[in-house]
Backbone as JSON, one array per atom type, in Angstrom:
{
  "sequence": "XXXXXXXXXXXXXXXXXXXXXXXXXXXXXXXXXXXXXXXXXXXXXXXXXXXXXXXXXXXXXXXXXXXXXXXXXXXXXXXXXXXXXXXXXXXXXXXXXXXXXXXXXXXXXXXXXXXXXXXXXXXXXXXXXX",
  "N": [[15.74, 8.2, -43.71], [13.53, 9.18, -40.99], [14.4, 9.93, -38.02], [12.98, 8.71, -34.85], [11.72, 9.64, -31.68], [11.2, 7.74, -28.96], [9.53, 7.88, -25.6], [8.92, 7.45, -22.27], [6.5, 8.25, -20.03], [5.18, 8.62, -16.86], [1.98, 8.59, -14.58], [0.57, 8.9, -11.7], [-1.78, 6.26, -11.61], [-1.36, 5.83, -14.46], [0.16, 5.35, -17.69], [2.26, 6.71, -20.1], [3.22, 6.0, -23.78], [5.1, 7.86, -25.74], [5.67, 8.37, -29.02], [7.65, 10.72, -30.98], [8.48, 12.67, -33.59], [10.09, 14.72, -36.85], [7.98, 17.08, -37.79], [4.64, 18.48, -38.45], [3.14, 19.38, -36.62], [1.42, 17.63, -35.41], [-0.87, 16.01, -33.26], [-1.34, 12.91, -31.64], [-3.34, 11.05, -29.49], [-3.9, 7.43, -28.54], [-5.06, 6.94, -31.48], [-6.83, 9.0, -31.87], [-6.99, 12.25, -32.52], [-5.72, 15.24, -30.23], [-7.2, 16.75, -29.29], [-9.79, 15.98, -29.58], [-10.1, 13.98, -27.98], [-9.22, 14.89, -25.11], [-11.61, 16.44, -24.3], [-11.74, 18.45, -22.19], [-10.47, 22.07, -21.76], [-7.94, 22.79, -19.92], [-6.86, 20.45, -19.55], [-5.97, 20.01, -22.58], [-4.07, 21.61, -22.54], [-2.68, 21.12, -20.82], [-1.02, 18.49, -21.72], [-0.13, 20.03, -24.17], [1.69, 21.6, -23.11], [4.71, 21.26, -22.68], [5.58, 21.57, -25.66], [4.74, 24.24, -25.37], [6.29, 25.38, -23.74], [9.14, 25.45, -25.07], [8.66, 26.75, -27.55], [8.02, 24.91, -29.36], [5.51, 23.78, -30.95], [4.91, 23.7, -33.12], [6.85, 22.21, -35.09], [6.93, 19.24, -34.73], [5.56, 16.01, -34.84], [3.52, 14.04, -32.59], [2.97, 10.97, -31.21], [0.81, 9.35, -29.42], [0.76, 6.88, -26.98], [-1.31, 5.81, -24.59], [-2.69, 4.22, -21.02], [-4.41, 3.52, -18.56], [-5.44, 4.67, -15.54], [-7.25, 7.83, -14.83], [-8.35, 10.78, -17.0], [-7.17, 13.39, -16.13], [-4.83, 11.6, -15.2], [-3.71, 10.74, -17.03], [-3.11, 12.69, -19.08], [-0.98, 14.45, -17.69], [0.33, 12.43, -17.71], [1.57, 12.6, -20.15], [2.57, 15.05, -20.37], [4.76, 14.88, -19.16], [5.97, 12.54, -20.75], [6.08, 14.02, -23.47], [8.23, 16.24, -22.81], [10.59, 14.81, -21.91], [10.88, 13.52, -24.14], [11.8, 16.05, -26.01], [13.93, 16.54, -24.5], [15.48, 14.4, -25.37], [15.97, 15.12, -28.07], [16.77, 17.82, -28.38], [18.9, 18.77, -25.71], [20.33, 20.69, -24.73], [19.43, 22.82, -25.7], [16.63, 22.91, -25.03], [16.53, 22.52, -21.99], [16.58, 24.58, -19.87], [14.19, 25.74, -20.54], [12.07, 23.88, -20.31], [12.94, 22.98, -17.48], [12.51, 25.52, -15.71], [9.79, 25.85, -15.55], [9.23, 23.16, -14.29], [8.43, 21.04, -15.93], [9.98, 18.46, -15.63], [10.13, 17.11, -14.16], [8.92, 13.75, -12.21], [6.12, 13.16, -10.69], [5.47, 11.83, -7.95], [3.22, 11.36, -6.62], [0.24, 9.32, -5.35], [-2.47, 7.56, -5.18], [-3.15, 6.53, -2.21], [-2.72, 2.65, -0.01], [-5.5, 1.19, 0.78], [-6.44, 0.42, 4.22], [-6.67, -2.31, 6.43], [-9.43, -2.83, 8.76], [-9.9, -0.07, 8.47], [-12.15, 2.65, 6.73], [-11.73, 3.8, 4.61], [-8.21, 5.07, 3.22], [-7.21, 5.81, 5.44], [-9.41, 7.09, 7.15], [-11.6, 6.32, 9.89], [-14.03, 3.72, 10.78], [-17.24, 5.54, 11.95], [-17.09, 6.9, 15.26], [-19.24, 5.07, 18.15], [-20.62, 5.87, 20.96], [-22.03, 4.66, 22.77]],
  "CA": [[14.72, 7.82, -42.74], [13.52, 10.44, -40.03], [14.48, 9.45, -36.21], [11.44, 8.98, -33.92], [12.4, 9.57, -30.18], [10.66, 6.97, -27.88], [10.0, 8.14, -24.24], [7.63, 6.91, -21.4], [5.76, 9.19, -18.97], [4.14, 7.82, -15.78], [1.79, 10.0, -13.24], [-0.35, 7.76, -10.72], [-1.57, 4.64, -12.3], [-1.6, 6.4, -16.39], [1.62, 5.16, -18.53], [1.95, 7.03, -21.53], [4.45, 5.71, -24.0], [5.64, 8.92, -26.62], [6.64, 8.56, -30.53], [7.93, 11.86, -31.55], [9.5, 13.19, -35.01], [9.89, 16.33, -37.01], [6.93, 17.1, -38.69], [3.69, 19.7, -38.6], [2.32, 19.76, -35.48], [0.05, 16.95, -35.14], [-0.56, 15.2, -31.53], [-2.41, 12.08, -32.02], [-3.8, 10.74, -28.43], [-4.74, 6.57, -28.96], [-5.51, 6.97, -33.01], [-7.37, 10.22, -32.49], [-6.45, 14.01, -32.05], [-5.63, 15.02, -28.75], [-8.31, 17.99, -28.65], [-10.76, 15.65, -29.37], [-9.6, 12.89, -26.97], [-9.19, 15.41, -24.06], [-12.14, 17.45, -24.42], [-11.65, 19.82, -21.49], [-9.03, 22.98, -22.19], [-7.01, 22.31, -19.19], [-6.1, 18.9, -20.08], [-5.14, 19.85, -23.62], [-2.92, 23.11, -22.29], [-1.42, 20.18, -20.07], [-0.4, 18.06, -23.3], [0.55, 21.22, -24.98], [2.83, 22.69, -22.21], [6.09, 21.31, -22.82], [5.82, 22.15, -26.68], [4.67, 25.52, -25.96], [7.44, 25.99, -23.29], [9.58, 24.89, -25.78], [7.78, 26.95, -28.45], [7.7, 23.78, -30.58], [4.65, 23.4, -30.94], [4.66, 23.18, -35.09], [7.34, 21.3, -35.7], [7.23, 18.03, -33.84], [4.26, 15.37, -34.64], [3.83, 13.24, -31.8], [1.86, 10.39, -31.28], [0.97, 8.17, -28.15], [-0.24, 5.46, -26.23], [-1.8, 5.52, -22.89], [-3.17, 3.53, -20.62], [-4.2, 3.3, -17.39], [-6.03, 6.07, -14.9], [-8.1, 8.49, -15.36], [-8.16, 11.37, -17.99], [-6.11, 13.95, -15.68], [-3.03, 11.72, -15.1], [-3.22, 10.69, -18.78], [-2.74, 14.1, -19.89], [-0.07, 14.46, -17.3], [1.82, 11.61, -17.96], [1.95, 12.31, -21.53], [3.26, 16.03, -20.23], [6.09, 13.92, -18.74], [6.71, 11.95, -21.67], [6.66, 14.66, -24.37], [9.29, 16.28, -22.04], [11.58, 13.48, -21.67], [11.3, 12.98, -25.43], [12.39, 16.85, -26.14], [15.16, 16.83, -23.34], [16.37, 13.77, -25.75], [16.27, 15.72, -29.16], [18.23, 18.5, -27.91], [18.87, 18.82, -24.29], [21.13, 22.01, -23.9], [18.85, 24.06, -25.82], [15.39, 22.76, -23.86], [16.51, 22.0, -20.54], [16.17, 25.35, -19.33], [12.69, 25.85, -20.61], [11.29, 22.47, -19.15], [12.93, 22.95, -15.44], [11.48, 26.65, -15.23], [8.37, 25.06, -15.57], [8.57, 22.1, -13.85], [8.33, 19.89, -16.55], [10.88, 16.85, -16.32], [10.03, 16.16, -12.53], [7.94, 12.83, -12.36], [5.09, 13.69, -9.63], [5.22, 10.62, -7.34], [1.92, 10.91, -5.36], [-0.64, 8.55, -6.25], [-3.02, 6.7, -3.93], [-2.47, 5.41, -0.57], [-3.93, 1.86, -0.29], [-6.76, 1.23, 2.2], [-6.08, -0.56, 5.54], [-7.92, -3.34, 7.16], [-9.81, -1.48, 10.34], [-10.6, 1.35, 8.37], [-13.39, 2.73, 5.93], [-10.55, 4.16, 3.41], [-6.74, 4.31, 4.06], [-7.12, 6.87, 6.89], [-10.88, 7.69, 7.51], [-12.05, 5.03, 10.41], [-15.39, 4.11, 10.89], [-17.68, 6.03, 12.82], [-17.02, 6.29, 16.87], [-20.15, 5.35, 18.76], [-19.87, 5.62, 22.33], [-23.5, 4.22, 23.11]],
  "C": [[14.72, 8.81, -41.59], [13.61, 9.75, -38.31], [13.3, 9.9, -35.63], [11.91, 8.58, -32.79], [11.15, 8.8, -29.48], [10.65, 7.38, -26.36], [9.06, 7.49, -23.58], [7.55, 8.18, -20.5], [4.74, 8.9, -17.92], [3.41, 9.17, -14.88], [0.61, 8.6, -12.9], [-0.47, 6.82, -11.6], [-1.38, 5.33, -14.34], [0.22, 5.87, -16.73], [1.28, 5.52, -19.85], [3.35, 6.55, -22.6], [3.85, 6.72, -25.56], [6.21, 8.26, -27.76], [7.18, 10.1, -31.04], [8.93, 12.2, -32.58], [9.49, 14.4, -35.73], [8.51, 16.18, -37.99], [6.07, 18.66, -38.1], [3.28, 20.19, -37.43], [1.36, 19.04, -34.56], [0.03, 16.27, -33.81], [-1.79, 14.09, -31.96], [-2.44, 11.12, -30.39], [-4.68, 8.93, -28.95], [-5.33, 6.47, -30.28], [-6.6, 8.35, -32.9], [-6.35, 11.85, -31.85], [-6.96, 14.34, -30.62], [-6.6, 15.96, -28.45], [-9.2, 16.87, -28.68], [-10.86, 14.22, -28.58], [-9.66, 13.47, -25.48], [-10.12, 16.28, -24.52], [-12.16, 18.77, -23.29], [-10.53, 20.47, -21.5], [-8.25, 22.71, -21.1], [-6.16, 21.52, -19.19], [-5.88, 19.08, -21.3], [-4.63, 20.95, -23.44], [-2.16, 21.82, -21.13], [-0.44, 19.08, -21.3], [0.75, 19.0, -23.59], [1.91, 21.9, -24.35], [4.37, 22.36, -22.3], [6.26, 21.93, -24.53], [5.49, 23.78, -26.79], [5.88, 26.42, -25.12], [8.87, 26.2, -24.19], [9.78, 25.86, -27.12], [8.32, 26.09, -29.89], [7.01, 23.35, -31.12], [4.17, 22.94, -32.33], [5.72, 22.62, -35.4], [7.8, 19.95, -35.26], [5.56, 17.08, -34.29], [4.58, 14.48, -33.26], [2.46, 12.57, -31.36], [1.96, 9.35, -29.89], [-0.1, 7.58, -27.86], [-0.44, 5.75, -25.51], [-2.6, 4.8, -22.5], [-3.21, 4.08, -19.09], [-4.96, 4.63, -16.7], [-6.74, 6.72, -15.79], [-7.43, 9.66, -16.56], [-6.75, 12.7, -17.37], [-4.81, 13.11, -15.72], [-3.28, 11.07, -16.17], [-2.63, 11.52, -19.22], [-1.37, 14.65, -18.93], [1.01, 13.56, -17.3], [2.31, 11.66, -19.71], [2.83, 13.8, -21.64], [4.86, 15.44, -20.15], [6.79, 13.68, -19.84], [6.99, 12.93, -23.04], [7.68, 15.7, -23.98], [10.61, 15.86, -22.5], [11.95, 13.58, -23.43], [11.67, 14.37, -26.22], [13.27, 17.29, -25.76], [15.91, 15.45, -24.57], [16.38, 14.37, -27.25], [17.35, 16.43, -29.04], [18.18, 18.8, -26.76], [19.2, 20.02, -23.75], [20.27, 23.06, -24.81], [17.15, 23.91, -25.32], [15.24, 22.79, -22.84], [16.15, 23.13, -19.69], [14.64, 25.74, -19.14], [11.4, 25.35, -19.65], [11.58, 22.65, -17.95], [12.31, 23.95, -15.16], [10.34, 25.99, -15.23], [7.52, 23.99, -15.05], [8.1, 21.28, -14.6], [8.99, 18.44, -16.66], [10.79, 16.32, -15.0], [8.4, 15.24, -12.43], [7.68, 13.05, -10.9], [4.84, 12.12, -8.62], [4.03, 10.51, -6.59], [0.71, 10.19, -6.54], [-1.84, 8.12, -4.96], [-2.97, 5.97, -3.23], [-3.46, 4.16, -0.43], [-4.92, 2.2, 0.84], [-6.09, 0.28, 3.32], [-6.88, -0.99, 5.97], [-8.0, -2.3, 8.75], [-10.07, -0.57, 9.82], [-11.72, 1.53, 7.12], [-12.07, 2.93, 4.27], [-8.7, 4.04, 3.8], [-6.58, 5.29, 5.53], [-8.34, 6.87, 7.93], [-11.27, 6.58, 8.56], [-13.53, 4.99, 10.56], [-16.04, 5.25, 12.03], [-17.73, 5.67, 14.33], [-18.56, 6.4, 17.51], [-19.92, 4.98, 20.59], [-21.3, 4.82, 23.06], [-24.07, 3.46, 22.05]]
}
């Protein structure tokens, strides 16, 4: 039976939860392919970036869930989690790859709430002096 590494990957509200095993190459995003799930190249070179730091990119399938937020921190929390879930395959021969890169640090900024008294969480209404 082939071991499938489980990881999670959070960025603002998006939770992506990672299956990964050895195989061809395939990235499957929600039951479809992640090019055609993320249609803009940015967001599938964000996917891609830990397997190409990595250069793993063909022998790992990996398939996930997400939820939550928009399409950017999808594709960044699934950076996260295919990460996480190559730092647990082998660690001492990835780890270098992923920290140059800035891959295994979870990005804590998200959105500040709003505050009563104001229009947004900062912005106040307009001052009229008359």
């Amino acid at each position: 039976m082939e071991k499938i590494t489980n990881t999670v990957g959070r960025r603002k509200s998006s939770v992506a939860r990672i299956y990964m095993s050895k195989g061809t190459g395939n990235v499957t995003v929600n039951g479809k392919e992640y090019k055609e799930y993320f249609t803009m190249i940015y967001l599938q070179n964000q996917v891609m970036a830990p397997l190409n730091a990595t250069e793993t990119a063909g022998s790992y399938d990996v398939k996930v869930n997400v939820v939550g937020g928009g399409f950017k921190g999808q594709a960044e929390a699934i950076k996260l989690g295919i990460a996480r879930a190559l730092m647990q395959e082998n660690a001492e021969q990835y780890h270098d790859a992923l920290k140059k890169d800035d891959l295994l640090t979870r990005d804590p900024r998200s959105v500040e709430r709003k505050k009563f008294g104001k229009r947004k969480a900062r912005r106040s209404f307009q001052f009229s002096k008359r």
